[in-house]
Amino acid sequence: MPEFTHSPVMVAEVLAALRPQPGGRYADGTVGGAGHAAAILAASSPTGWLYGCDRDGAAVEAAQARLAEFSGRFEIRRGNFAELADWVPPGGCDGALLDLGVSSPQLDEAGRGFSFQQDGPLDMRMDQRQELTAARLLNEATAEELAKIFWELGGERDGRRFARAIVQDRERRRFETTRQLAELIERLAPRHGRKSHPATKVFQAVRMAVNDEIGSLQQGLAGMLRLLKPGGRLVVITFHSLEDRIVKDFGRTRARDYTFSGTVDVPELRQPRAPELKWLQRKALRPAAAEVTANPRSRSAQMRVMEKLGDA
Ligand SMILES: C[S@@+](CC[C@H](N)C(=O)[O-])C[C@H]1O[C@@H](n2cnc3c(N)ncnc32)[C@H](O)[C@@H]1O
């Protein structure tokens, strides 16, 4: 197995929010290289328990190995965190974590096809059992679909132009490699001293579409909340403004008090709903400058924290 090394971000902040205790139960929906999971298990020694999952088989294998010293105190399965609530008992967890996006090994291994910096197959699947790959998306989607993906998920202003060129190019030669896609975009949008590579947004958008990252997050947030007991905390770390907006909207909606004690019949309030959570960290917390220097991949991290309400 190739080495699986990922530096977990904002570990001290995650621990401060989750306050792991002996006997506590925790869920990590993005276990990755198990950096956060190991920190949670260590802080809740000797009896804290962790449920974990990751879509990536290599991550799950690495996490099992990394957590060997905590054997008998965790259960980790391969799967989407949107389905964690299918096998983790509801209402039993003291804390839950989502640390979204990709892990360093996914980005660094050319064969996974996530990176425009190295040539590899256009794959980008977090779960390699899945059928849809980046190549299939690029070779089969219409220009309108591609343009929409580039704009909605990548905020790419040149998305229409790129999409039209992809559809034209693929008539001559199917898209198979990351280099092919990166070169096409470089040709259409030369770098001109820009700091980021012109293909950055397109690669991100394709990755998010291939892995249905937005759909998983929307479903996963609700599922993670179900796992918590009242007073349990949910920590979410995002690396993308669209994801952060979804987390913010989720928290805002679920924190709203829809109960109504007036005497006037207001149709929208006929099905009253009490707030399900409160914000502990409504304004996103960013990593400290020292962490960004030591681990530049942490620079876009934003962390928000919610606490589940209800009778204990
Ligand atoms: C930033 S890494 C997590 C790193 C981890 N916290 C650690 O300490 O090493 C993100 C991980 O989440 C996984 N992932 C992303 N979306 C997922 C989903 N919907 N369900 C399960 N795992 C997911 C990726 O495969 C990747 O391993």
PDB file of N, CA and C in Angstrom, residues 142-183:
ATOM      1  N   THR A 142     -23.307  17.217 -22.372  1.00  0.00           N
ATOM      2  CA  THR A 142     -23.465  18.226 -23.423  1.00  0.00           C
ATOM      3  C   THR A 142     -22.672  19.476 -23.032  1.00  0.00           C
ATOM      4  N   ALA A 143     -22.483  20.359 -24.025  1.00  0.00           N
ATOM      5  CA  ALA A 143     -21.761  21.607 -23.739  1.00  0.00           C
ATOM      6  C   ALA A 143     -22.502  22.405 -22.680  1.00  0.00           C
ATOM      7  N   GLU A 144     -23.839  22.389 -22.712  1.00  0.00           N
ATOM      8  CA  GLU A 144     -24.623  23.149 -21.723  1.00  0.00           C
ATOM      9  C   GLU A 144     -24.396  22.578 -20.331  1.00  0.00           C
ATOM     10  N   GLU A 145     -24.394  21.248 -20.241  1.00  0.00           N
ATOM     11  CA  GLU A 145     -24.194  20.622 -18.926  1.00  0.00           C
ATOM     12  C   GLU A 145     -22.811  20.964 -18.382  1.00  0.00           C
ATOM     13  N   LEU A 146     -21.806  20.875 -19.259  1.00  0.00           N
ATOM     14  CA  LEU A 146     -20.436  21.164 -18.799  1.00  0.00           C
ATOM     15  C   LEU A 146     -20.314  22.620 -18.362  1.00  0.00           C
ATOM     16  N   ALA A 147     -20.888  23.524 -19.162  1.00  0.00           N
ATOM     17  CA  ALA A 147     -20.796  24.950 -18.820  1.00  0.00           C
ATOM     18  C   ALA A 147     -21.443  25.201 -17.468  1.00  0.00           C
ATOM     19  N   LYS A 148     -22.549  24.533 -17.233  1.00  0.00           N
ATOM     20  CA  LYS A 148     -23.261  24.714 -15.959  1.00  0.00           C
ATOM     21  C   LYS A 148     -22.390  24.223 -14.795  1.00  0.00           C
ATOM     22  N   ILE A 149     -21.781  23.065 -14.981  1.00  0.00           N
ATOM     23  CA  ILE A 149     -20.908  22.519 -13.934  1.00  0.00           C
ATOM     24  C   ILE A 149     -19.755  23.488 -13.662  1.00  0.00           C
ATOM     25  N   PHE A 150     -19.120  23.979 -14.728  1.00  0.00           N
ATOM     26  CA  PHE A 150     -17.949  24.853 -14.548  1.00  0.00           C
ATOM     27  C   PHE A 150     -18.351  26.136 -13.823  1.00  0.00           C
ATOM     28  N   TRP A 151     -19.546  26.635 -14.120  1.00  0.00           N
ATOM     29  CA  TRP A 151     -19.978  27.881 -13.496  1.00  0.00           C
ATOM     30  C   TRP A 151     -20.495  27.645 -12.074  1.00  0.00           C
ATOM     31  N   GLU A 152     -21.413  26.688 -11.947  1.00  0.00           N
ATOM     32  CA  GLU A 152     -22.049  26.477 -10.635  1.00  0.00           C
ATOM     33  C   GLU A 152     -21.076  25.955  -9.595  1.00  0.00           C
ATOM     34  N   LEU A 153     -20.223  25.021 -10.000  1.00  0.00           N
ATOM     35  CA  LEU A 153     -19.357  24.380  -9.008  1.00  0.00           C
ATOM     36  C   LEU A 153     -17.956  24.964  -8.958  1.00  0.00           C
ATOM     37  N   GLY A 154     -17.563  25.667 -10.028  1.00  0.00           N
ATOM     38  CA  GLY A 154     -16.207  26.224 -10.042  1.00  0.00           C
ATOM     39  C   GLY A 154     -16.183  27.745 -10.095  1.00  0.00           C
ATOM     40  N   GLY A 155     -17.344  28.347 -10.378  1.00  0.00           N
ATOM     41  CA  GLY A 155     -17.374  29.809 -10.527  1.00  0.00           C
ATOM     42  C   GLY A 155     -16.514  30.254 -11.710  1.00  0.00           C
ATOM     43  N   GLU A 156     -16.383  29.374 -12.724  1.00  0.00           N
ATOM     44  CA  GLU A 156     -15.509  29.672 -13.860  1.00  0.00           C
ATOM     45  C   GLU A 156     -16.256  30.538 -14.885  1.00  0.00           C
ATOM     46  N   ARG A 157     -15.783  31.775 -15.041  1.00  0.00           N
ATOM     47  CA  ARG A 157     -16.478  32.716 -15.931  1.00  0.00           C
ATOM     48  C   ARG A 157     -16.338  32.334 -17.405  1.00  0.00           C
ATOM     49  N   ASP A 158     -15.265  31.641 -17.748  1.00  0.00           N
ATOM     50  CA  ASP A 158     -15.055  31.241 -19.142  1.00  0.00           C
ATOM     51  C   ASP A 158     -15.658  29.866 -19.433  1.00  0.00           C
ATOM     52  N   GLY A 159     -16.507  29.392 -18.538  1.00  0.00           N
ATOM     53  CA  GLY A 159     -17.012  28.017 -18.621  1.00  0.00           C
ATOM     54  C   GLY A 159     -17.649  27.663 -19.950  1.00  0.00           C
ATOM     55  N   ARG A 160     -18.435  28.599 -20.509  1.00  0.00           N
ATOM     56  CA  ARG A 160     -19.121  28.294 -21.776  1.00  0.00           C
ATOM     57  C   ARG A 160     -18.109  28.025 -22.890  1.00  0.00           C
ATOM     58  N   ARG A 161     -17.094  28.903 -22.929  1.00  0.00           N
ATOM     59  CA  ARG A 161     -16.075  28.778 -23.966  1.00  0.00           C
ATOM     60  C   ARG A 161     -15.317  27.449 -23.801  1.00  0.00           C
ATOM     61  N   PHE A 162     -14.955  27.142 -22.572  1.00  0.00           N
ATOM     62  CA  PHE A 162     -14.233  25.884 -22.329  1.00  0.00           C
ATOM     63  C   PHE A 162     -15.109  24.694 -22.730  1.00  0.00           C
ATOM     64  N   ALA A 163     -16.386  24.763 -22.363  1.00  0.00           N
ATOM     65  CA  ALA A 163     -17.281  23.632 -22.629  1.00  0.00           C
ATOM     66  C   ALA A 163     -17.416  23.412 -24.144  1.00  0.00           C
ATOM     67  N   ARG A 164     -17.562  24.510 -24.888  1.00  0.00           N
ATOM     68  CA  ARG A 164     -17.699  24.370 -26.351  1.00  0.00           C
ATOM     69  C   ARG A 164     -16.436  23.741 -26.940  1.00  0.00           C
ATOM     70  N   ALA A 165     -15.274  24.186 -26.453  1.00  0.00           N
ATOM     71  CA  ALA A 165     -14.010  23.658 -26.975  1.00  0.00           C
ATOM     72  C   ALA A 165     -13.853  22.170 -26.634  1.00  0.00           C
ATOM     73  N   ILE A 166     -14.294  21.777 -25.465  1.00  0.00           N
ATOM     74  CA  ILE A 166     -14.192  20.360 -25.074  1.00  0.00           C
ATOM     75  C   ILE A 166     -15.035  19.510 -26.027  1.00  0.00           C
ATOM     76  N   VAL A 167     -16.252  19.983 -26.272  1.00  0.00           N
ATOM     77  CA  VAL A 167     -17.154  19.212 -27.135  1.00  0.00           C
ATOM     78  C   VAL A 167     -16.588  19.129 -28.564  1.00  0.00           C
ATOM     79  N   GLN A 168     -15.950  20.198 -29.018  1.00  0.00           N
ATOM     80  CA  GLN A 168     -15.330  20.179 -30.353  1.00  0.00           C
ATOM     81  C   GLN A 168     -14.134  19.221 -30.388  1.00  0.00           C
ATOM     82  N   ASP A 169     -13.253  19.365 -29.401  1.00  0.00           N
ATOM     83  CA  ASP A 169     -12.033  18.553 -29.366  1.00  0.00           C
ATOM     84  C   ASP A 169     -12.323  17.060 -29.267  1.00  0.00           C
ATOM     85  N   ARG A 170     -13.345  16.732 -28.492  1.00  0.00           N
ATOM     86  CA  ARG A 170     -13.574  15.298 -28.248  1.00  0.00           C
ATOM     87  C   ARG A 170     -14.102  14.578 -29.469  1.00  0.00           C
ATOM     88  N   GLU A 171     -14.513  15.326 -30.498  1.00  0.00           N
ATOM     89  CA  GLU A 171     -14.922  14.664 -31.735  1.00  0.00           C
ATOM     90  C   GLU A 171     -13.719  14.046 -32.427  1.00  0.00           C
ATOM     91  N   ARG A 172     -12.558  14.689 -32.224  1.00  0.00           N
ATOM     92  CA  ARG A 172     -11.328  14.157 -32.822  1.00  0.00           C
ATOM     93  C   ARG A 172     -10.686  13.112 -31.922  1.00  0.00           C
ATOM     94  N   ARG A 173     -10.701  13.418 -30.604  1.00  0.00           N
ATOM     95  CA  ARG A 173     -10.016  12.513 -29.678  1.00  0.00           C
ATOM     96  C   ARG A 173     -10.712  12.574 -28.326  1.00  0.00           C
ATOM     97  N   ARG A 174     -11.056  11.423 -27.794  1.00  0.00           N
ATOM     98  CA  ARG A 174     -11.713  11.382 -26.477  1.00  0.00           C
ATOM     99  C   ARG A 174     -10.791  11.958 -25.401  1.00  0.00           C
ATOM    100  N   PHE A 175     -11.372  12.525 -24.385  1.00  0.00           N
ATOM    101  CA  PHE A 175     -10.560  13.000 -23.254  1.00  0.00           C
ATOM    102  C   PHE A 175     -10.233  11.823 -22.345  1.00  0.00           C
ATOM    103  N   GLU A 176      -8.947  11.586 -22.178  1.00  0.00           N
ATOM    104  CA  GLU A 176      -8.525  10.453 -21.361  1.00  0.00           C
ATOM    105  C   GLU A 176      -7.636  10.879 -20.197  1.00  0.00           C
ATOM    106  N   THR A 177      -6.882  11.973 -20.376  1.00  0.00           N
ATOM    107  CA  THR A 177      -5.874  12.301 -19.356  1.00  0.00           C
ATOM    108  C   THR A 177      -6.044  13.720 -18.807  1.00  0.00           C
ATOM    109  N   THR A 178      -5.510  13.900 -17.610  1.00  0.00           N
ATOM    110  CA  THR A 178      -5.569  15.221 -16.968  1.00  0.00           C
ATOM    111  C   THR A 178      -4.775  16.238 -17.784  1.00  0.00           C
ATOM    112  N   ARG A 179      -3.675  15.780 -18.389  1.00  0.00           N
ATOM    113  CA  ARG A 179      -2.857  16.706 -19.184  1.00  0.00           C
ATOM    114  C   ARG A 179      -3.652  17.262 -20.369  1.00  0.00           C
ATOM    115  N   GLN A 180      -4.427  16.380 -21.031  1.00  0.00           N
ATOM    116  CA  GLN A 180      -5.239  16.815 -22.182  1.00  0.00           C
ATOM    117  C   GLN A 180      -6.175  17.959 -21.778  1.00  0.00           C
ATOM    118  N   LEU A 181      -6.830  17.783 -20.637  1.00  0.00           N
ATOM    119  CA  LEU A 181      -7.785  18.810 -20.190  1.00  0.00           C
ATOM    120  C   LEU A 181      -7.043  20.083 -19.781  1.00  0.00           C
ATOM    121  N   ALA A 182      -5.953  19.912 -19.029  1.00  0.00           N
ATOM    122  CA  ALA A 182      -5.200  21.092 -18.577  1.00  0.00           C
ATOM    123  C   ALA A 182      -4.652  21.859 -19.775  1.00  0.00           C
ATOM    124  N   GLU A 183      -4.170  21.128 -20.782  1.00  0.00           N
ATOM    125  CA  GLU A 183      -3.579  21.801 -21.951  1.00  0.00           C
ATOM    126  C   GLU A 183      -4.633  22.552 -22.767  1.00  0.00           C
TER     127      GLU A 183
END
